Coordinates of C-alpha atoms and ligand atoms in Angstrom, one line a residue:
X144 CA 0.0 0.0 0.0
X145 CA 3.0 2.4 0.7
X146 CA 5.5 3.2 -1.9
X147 CA 8.4 0.8 -1.5
X148 CA 10.9 3.6 -0.9
X149 CA 8.7 5.4 1.8
X150 CA 11.4 5.3 4.4
X151 CA 14.5 5.5 2.2
X152 CA 17.3 7.5 3.8
X153 CA 16.3 6.6 7.4
X154 CA 18.0 4.3 9.9
X155 CA 15.8 3.2 12.7
X156 CA 16.7 1.4 15.9
X157 CA 14.0 -0.7 17.4
X158 CA 14.5 -2.0 20.9
X159 CA 13.0 -5.5 21.4
X160 CA 13.0 -5.7 17.6
X161 CA 13.6 -9.4 17.4
X162 CA 10.0 -10.6 18.4
X163 CA 6.4 -9.7 18.3
X164 CA 5.4 -6.1 17.4
X165 CA 9.0 -5.0 17.3
X166 CA 9.8 -7.6 14.7
X167 CA 6.7 -6.6 12.7
X168 CA 7.8 -3.0 12.7
X169 CA 11.4 -4.0 11.8
X170 CA 10.3 -6.0 8.8
X171 CA 7.9 -3.4 7.6
X172 CA 10.5 -0.5 7.9
X173 CA 13.2 -2.7 6.2
X174 CA 10.8 -3.5 3.3
X175 CA 10.1 0.3 2.9
X176 CA 13.9 1.1 2.5
X177 CA 14.9 2.1 6.0
X178 CA 18.1 0.6 7.6
X179 CA 16.9 -1.3 10.7
X180 CA 18.9 -1.9 13.9
X181 CA 17.4 -4.2 16.4
X182 CA 18.5 -4.7 20.0
X183 CA 17.4 -7.2 22.7
X184 CA 18.8 -9.6 25.2
X185 CA 18.6 -12.9 23.3
X186 CA 20.7 -13.2 20.2
X187 CA 18.6 -15.9 18.5
X188 CA 15.5 -13.9 17.6
X189 CA 17.6 -10.9 16.7
X190 CA 19.7 -12.9 14.3
X191 CA 16.7 -14.5 12.8
X192 CA 14.8 -11.3 12.3
X193 CA 17.8 -9.4 10.8
X194 CA 18.3 -12.4 8.5
X195 CA 14.7 -12.2 7.4
X196 CA 15.0 -8.5 6.6
X197 CA 18.3 -9.0 4.7
X198 CA 16.9 -12.1 2.9
X199 CA 14.0 -9.9 1.6
X200 CA 16.6 -7.3 0.2
X201 CA 16.6 -4.9 3.2
X202 CA 19.4 -3.5 5.4
X203 CA 19.6 -4.8 9.0
X204 CA 22.0 -5.0 11.9
X205 CA 21.5 -6.5 15.4
X206 CA 23.2 -6.3 18.8
X207 CA 22.5 -8.0 22.0
X208 CA 22.0 -5.6 24.9
X209 CA 19.9 -5.1 28.1
X210 CA 18.1 -1.8 27.9
X211 CA 18.6 -1.4 31.6
X212 CA 22.3 -0.9 31.1
X213 CA 23.1 2.5 29.3
X214 CA 26.7 1.4 28.6
X215 CA 25.5 -1.7 26.8
X216 CA 23.1 0.4 24.8
X217 CA 25.9 2.8 23.8
X218 CA 28.1 -0.1 22.7
X219 CA 25.2 -1.6 20.7
X220 CA 24.4 1.7 19.0
X221 CA 28.2 2.2 18.1
X222 CA 28.3 -1.3 16.5
X223 CA 25.1 -1.0 14.5
X224 CA 25.9 2.6 13.4
X225 CA 29.2 1.2 12.1
X226 CA 27.2 -1.2 9.9
X227 CA 24.3 1.0 8.9
X228 CA 25.4 4.6 9.3
X229 CA 23.9 7.0 11.8
X230 CA 20.5 6.3 13.3
X231 CA 17.8 8.8 12.5
X232 CA 14.9 7.2 14.4
X233 CA 14.3 5.2 17.6
X234 CA 11.4 2.9 18.5
X235 CA 11.2 2.3 22.3
X236 CA 9.4 -1.1 22.1
X237 CA 11.3 -3.4 24.6
X238 CA 9.1 -4.2 27.5
X239 CA 8.6 -6.6 30.4
X240 CA 5.3 -7.5 32.0
X241 CA 3.4 -10.1 33.9
X242 CA 0.1 -10.5 35.7
X243 CA 0.4 -10.3 39.5
X244 CA -1.7 -9.1 42.5
X245 CA 0.1 -5.9 43.5
X246 CA 0.2 -6.8 47.2
X247 CA 2.2 -10.0 46.3
X248 CA 4.9 -8.2 44.2
X249 CA 8.4 -8.2 45.6
X250 CA 10.4 -4.9 45.3
X251 CA 12.6 -6.7 42.7
X252 CA 9.6 -7.7 40.6
X253 CA 8.3 -4.1 40.5
X254 CA 11.9 -2.9 39.8
X255 CA 12.4 -5.4 37.0
X256 CA 9.5 -4.1 34.9
X257 CA 10.0 -0.4 35.7
X258 CA 13.7 -0.7 34.8
X259 CA 13.0 -2.3 31.5
X260 CA 10.1 -0.1 30.4
X261 CA 10.7 3.3 31.9
X262 CA 14.4 3.3 32.5
X263 CA 15.2 1.3 29.4
X264 CA 13.2 3.9 27.4
X265 CA 15.0 6.7 29.1
X266 CA 18.4 5.2 28.5
X267 CA 17.8 4.5 24.8
X268 CA 16.2 7.9 24.3
X269 CA 19.1 9.7 26.0
X270 CA 21.7 7.8 24.1
X271 CA 20.2 8.6 20.6
X272 CA 18.9 12.0 21.7
X273 CA 22.4 13.2 22.7
X274 CA 24.0 11.9 19.5
X275 CA 21.2 13.8 17.5
X276 CA 21.7 17.0 19.4
X277 CA 25.5 16.8 18.8
X278 CA 25.1 16.0 15.1
X279 CA 22.5 18.6 14.6
X280 CA 20.4 16.8 12.1
X281 CA 17.2 16.0 14.2
X282 CA 15.7 12.7 14.8
X283 CA 12.5 10.9 15.7
X284 CA 11.4 8.9 18.7
X285 CA 8.3 6.6 18.8
X286 CA 7.5 4.9 22.1
X287 CA 5.1 2.0 22.4
X288 CA 2.9 2.4 25.4
X289 CA -0.7 1.2 25.9
X290 CA -4.0 2.6 26.9
X291 CA -3.6 1.9 30.5
X292 CA -0.8 4.5 30.5
X293 CA -3.6 6.9 31.4
X294 CA -6.4 4.6 32.5
X295 CA -4.2 2.5 34.9
X296 CA -4.9 -1.2 35.1
X297 CA -5.4 -3.9 37.9
X298 CA -2.8 -6.6 38.1
X299 CA -0.1 -5.0 36.0
X300 CA 0.8 -2.2 38.4
X301 CA 4.6 -1.9 37.5
X302 CA 3.8 -1.8 33.8
X303 CA 1.0 0.7 34.2
X304 CA 3.3 3.0 36.3
X305 CA 6.1 2.6 33.8
X306 CA 4.0 3.2 30.6
X307 CA 2.5 6.4 32.3
X308 CA 6.1 7.6 32.7
X309 CA 6.9 6.8 29.1
X310 CA 3.9 8.8 28.0
X311 CA 5.0 11.7 30.2
X312 CA 8.6 11.5 28.7
X313 CA 7.1 11.5 25.2
X314 CA 5.1 14.6 25.7
X315 CA 7.8 16.4 27.7
X316 CA 10.5 15.9 25.1
X317 CA 8.2 16.6 22.2
X318 CA 8.4 20.3 23.4
X319 CA 11.8 20.4 25.0
X320 CA 13.7 18.8 22.1
X321 CA 11.7 20.3 19.2
X322 CA 14.3 23.0 19.0
X323 CA 16.8 20.3 18.0
X324 CA 14.5 19.0 15.3
X325 CA 13.7 15.9 17.4
X326 CA 10.0 14.8 17.5
X327 CA 8.6 12.5 20.0
X328 CA 5.4 10.4 19.6
X329 CA 3.8 7.3 21.0
X330 CA 1.5 4.5 19.9
X331 CA -0.9 2.9 22.4
X332 CA -1.9 -0.5 21.2
X333 CA -4.8 -2.6 22.5
X334 CA -4.5 -6.4 22.6
X335 CA -2.2 -7.9 19.8
X336 CA -1.8 -11.6 20.3
X337 CA 2.1 -11.8 20.4
X338 CA 3.7 -14.8 22.1
X339 CA 5.5 -12.5 24.5
X340 CA 2.4 -10.7 25.7
X341 CA -0.2 -13.4 25.6
X342 CA 2.0 -16.1 27.3
X343 CA 2.3 -13.7 30.3
X344 CA -1.0 -11.8 30.3
X345 CA -3.8 -14.0 28.7
X346 CA -5.1 -16.2 31.5
X347 CA -7.3 -19.2 30.4
X348 CA -10.7 -18.2 29.1
X349 CA -9.4 -14.5 28.6
X350 CA -9.6 -14.5 24.8
X351 CA -13.4 -14.6 24.3
X352 CA -14.1 -12.1 27.1
X353 CA -11.4 -9.8 25.8
X354 CA -12.8 -9.9 22.3
X355 CA -16.3 -9.0 23.6
X356 CA -14.8 -5.9 25.3
X357 CA -13.8 -4.7 21.8
X358 CA -16.2 -2.8 19.6
X359 CA -14.6 -4.5 16.5
X360 CA -14.8 -7.9 18.2
X361 CA -11.3 -8.9 17.5
X362 CA -7.6 -8.5 18.4
X363 CA -5.2 -6.3 16.4
X364 CA -3.0 -7.7 13.6
X365 CA 0.7 -7.0 13.7
X366 CA 0.6 -5.6 10.1
X367 CA -1.9 -2.9 11.3
X368 CA 0.4 -1.7 14.0
X369 CA 3.4 -1.8 11.6
X370 CA 1.6 0.3 9.0
X371 CA 0.8 2.9 11.7
X372 CA 4.4 3.1 12.8
X373 CA 5.6 3.3 9.2
X374 CA 3.2 6.2 8.5
X375 CA 4.5 8.1 11.6
X376 CA 8.1 7.7 10.4
X377 CA 7.1 8.7 6.9
X378 CA 7.3 12.2 5.2
X379 CA 3.5 12.3 5.6
X380 CA 3.7 12.7 9.4
X381 CA 6.4 15.4 9.8
X382 CA 4.0 17.8 11.8
X383 CA 2.9 15.1 14.2
X384 CA 4.7 15.8 17.5
X385 CA 3.8 14.9 21.2
X386 CA 0.9 12.7 20.0
X387 CA -0.2 9.3 21.3
X388 CA -2.1 7.4 18.6
X389 CA -4.4 4.6 20.0
X390 CA -4.8 1.5 17.9
X391 CA -7.2 -0.7 19.8
X392 CA -10.4 -1.0 17.8
X393 CA -12.0 1.5 20.2
X394 CA -11.6 -0.8 23.2
X395 CA -10.7 1.7 25.8
X396 CA -13.6 3.8 25.0
X397 CA -16.0 0.9 25.1
X398 CA -14.6 -0.1 28.4
X399 CA -15.2 3.3 29.9
X400 CA -18.6 4.1 28.4
X401 CA -21.6 3.9 30.6
X402 CA -24.0 2.3 28.2
X403 CA -21.6 0.4 25.9
X404 CA -22.8 -3.0 27.2
X405 CA -26.0 -2.4 25.2
X406 CA -23.9 -2.8 22.0
X407 CA -23.4 -6.5 23.0
X408 CA -27.1 -7.2 22.6
X409 CA -28.2 -8.1 19.1
X410 CA -29.3 -4.8 17.5
X411 CA -32.9 -5.8 16.8
X412 CA -33.4 -7.0 20.4
X413 CA -31.7 -3.8 21.7
X414 CA -34.0 -1.6 19.5
X415 CA -37.1 -3.4 20.7
X416 CA -36.0 -3.0 24.3
X417 CA -35.4 0.8 23.9
X418 CA -38.7 1.2 22.0
X419 CA -40.6 -0.6 25.0
X420 CA -39.0 1.9 27.3
X421 CA -40.3 4.9 25.3
X422 CA -43.3 6.6 27.0
X423 CA -46.6 6.1 24.9
X424 CA -48.2 9.4 23.7
X425 CA -51.7 10.2 25.1
Ligands
HXC258 C1 5.3 -12.2 40.2 C2 7.4 -12.2 39.1 C3 6.8 -12.8 37.9 C4 5.4 -13.1 38.0 C5 8.9 -12.5 37.6 N1 8.7 -12.1 38.8 N2 7.8 -13.0 37.1 N3 6.7 -11.9 40.2 N4 4.8 -12.8 39.1 N5 4.8 -13.6 36.9 C6 9.7 -11.5 39.8 C7 10.8 -12.5 40.1 O1 10.4 -13.4 41.1 C8 11.9 -11.5 40.6 O2 11.7 -11.1 41.9 C9 11.7 -10.3 39.7 O3 10.4 -10.4 39.2 C10 12.7 -10.3 38.5 O4 12.5 -11.6 37.8 P1 13.6 -12.2 36.8 O5 13.0 -13.4 36.2 O6 14.9 -12.2 37.5 O7 13.6 -10.9 35.8 P2 14.2 -10.8 34.4 O8 15.0 -12.0 34.0 O9 14.9 -9.5 34.3 O10 12.9 -10.8 33.5 C11 12.1 -9.7 33.3 C12 10.6 -10.2 33.3 C13 10.3 -11.2 32.2 C14 9.8 -8.9 33.1 C15 10.2 -10.7 34.7 O11 8.9 -11.5 32.2 C16 10.8 -10.8 30.9 O12 11.9 -10.9 30.5 N6 9.9 -10.2 30.0 C17 10.3 -9.7 28.7 C18 9.2 -9.9 27.7 C19 7.7 -9.5 28.1 O13 7.4 -9.4 29.2 N7 6.9 -9.3 27.1 C20 5.5 -8.9 27.3 C21 5.3 -7.4 27.0 S1 3.6 -7.3 26.7 P3 12.4 -11.7 43.2 O14 11.9 -10.8 44.3 O15 12.0 -13.1 43.3 O16 13.9 -11.6 42.9 C22 3.1 -5.8 27.3 C23 1.6 -5.6 27.0 C24 1.1 -4.4 27.6 O17 3.8 -5.1 27.9 C25 -0.4 -4.1 27.3 C26 -1.3 -5.2 27.1 C27 -2.7 -4.7 26.7
NAP259 P1 7.4 -9.2 23.1 O1 7.5 -10.0 21.9 O2 7.6 -9.9 24.4 O3 8.4 -8.0 23.0 C1 9.3 -7.6 24.1 C2 10.6 -7.4 23.5 O4 11.4 -6.7 24.4 C3 11.3 -8.8 23.3 O5 11.9 -8.8 22.0 C4 12.4 -8.8 24.3 O6 13.5 -9.5 23.9 C5 12.7 -7.3 24.5 N1 13.2 -7.0 25.9 C6 12.6 -7.4 27.1 N2 13.4 -7.0 28.1 C7 14.5 -6.4 27.5 C8 15.6 -5.9 28.0 N3 15.8 -5.8 29.4 N4 16.6 -5.4 27.2 C9 16.4 -5.4 25.9 N5 15.3 -5.9 25.3 C10 14.3 -6.4 26.1 O7 6.0 -8.5 23.3 P2 5.1 -7.6 22.3 O8 3.7 -7.9 22.5 O9 5.7 -7.6 20.9 O10 5.4 -6.1 23.0 C11 6.1 -5.1 22.2 C12 5.6 -3.7 22.8 O11 4.2 -3.6 22.6 C13 5.9 -3.6 24.3 O12 6.3 -2.3 24.6 C14 4.5 -3.8 24.9 O13 4.4 -3.2 26.2 C15 3.7 -3.2 23.8 N6 2.2 -3.6 23.8 C16 1.9 -4.8 23.5 C17 0.6 -5.2 23.5 C18 0.1 -6.6 23.0 O14 -1.1 -6.9 23.2 N7 1.0 -7.3 22.5 C19 -0.3 -4.3 23.9 C20 0.0 -3.0 24.2 C21 1.4 -2.6 24.2 P3 14.5 -10.2 24.9 O15 13.6 -10.9 25.9 O16 15.3 -11.1 24.1 O17 15.4 -9.2 25.5

């Protein structure tokens, strides 16, 4: 649907780019002409994803690093910039999460998720942001949050706190770093059935209930998110700054709306019910 050279001239680093939504974005960006750098802890998925991008004719580099360690991020960026040239974009996608009652969390459990999501995003953002400020050519940051960054959510307290922080970082830097030509945006996905997320968050019986909560009655497809991210990195979106684009089929609105449950009743039945409630004239 996009022109095949849409992202030509860009080099984009994607943290957690070896799996799930990160991989989907990496493959889409690579197919649209961008050089793609992917970073994560496990070498296997990174090597495989970079191989898939190169095999399809794209440019890819990978490096193993933990986003909780700024020195490791710097070394990984040095290595990948040596292969691809300077990065022009960053996707903060790496995350850690699990379901747990908040009162049962150990301090280390809270810390593990917040370190990956909030501090990891901070470290990667500062590493590339400082390079861009020094080089003077601008840059673009896209952070993957979720709708509970502003709604909050039961049973994922560390992730909710961390994603809220990432959204605050996005909006803060959108203003502070605009003077350097650096834009900062976010995407807030609803449920996308990746192995990483659903193995940790989808308890038995969750799928049907979750689909019922969604106005479109389904989960997202990875290609839908990859297309949105490609658009935000494209020359069509250069005035978008400080924005958080929701891609959830309208789920967070349905969950919050007082009368949205009526949309679950077959429409003819619902109309008959509402007609019966209408006062008769005379
Ligand atoms: C309670 C848990 C736990 C669980 C780990 N811990 N899993 N506590 N319930 N299910 C505790 C451990 O006991 C330990 O505390 C502490 O957390 C650190 O655990 P480690 O295993 O040492 O951490 P680490 O190896 O750093 O792994 C980080 C991780 C892991 C977050 C725990 O799940 C991970 O690597 N995840 C990466 C991928 C991921 O999560 N993908 C999903 C993203 S989906 P103690 O006190 O015992 O030392 C997503 C969707 C959002 O974000 C929106 C959906 C709509
Ligand atoms: P995923 O496949 O588990 O992706 C997480 C990635 O982050 C993995 O590649 C993982 O690789 C990497 N990672 C985790 N900890 C890291 C660390 N310390 N250092 C470096 N890399 C690390 O899950 P996903 O569903 O694609 O999630 C991608 C993003 O979308 C996340 O930000 C998530 O919060 C967001 N999101 C997902 C959904 C959904 O329904 N899927 C909904 C809303 C938001 P390693 O383990 O090898 O390091």
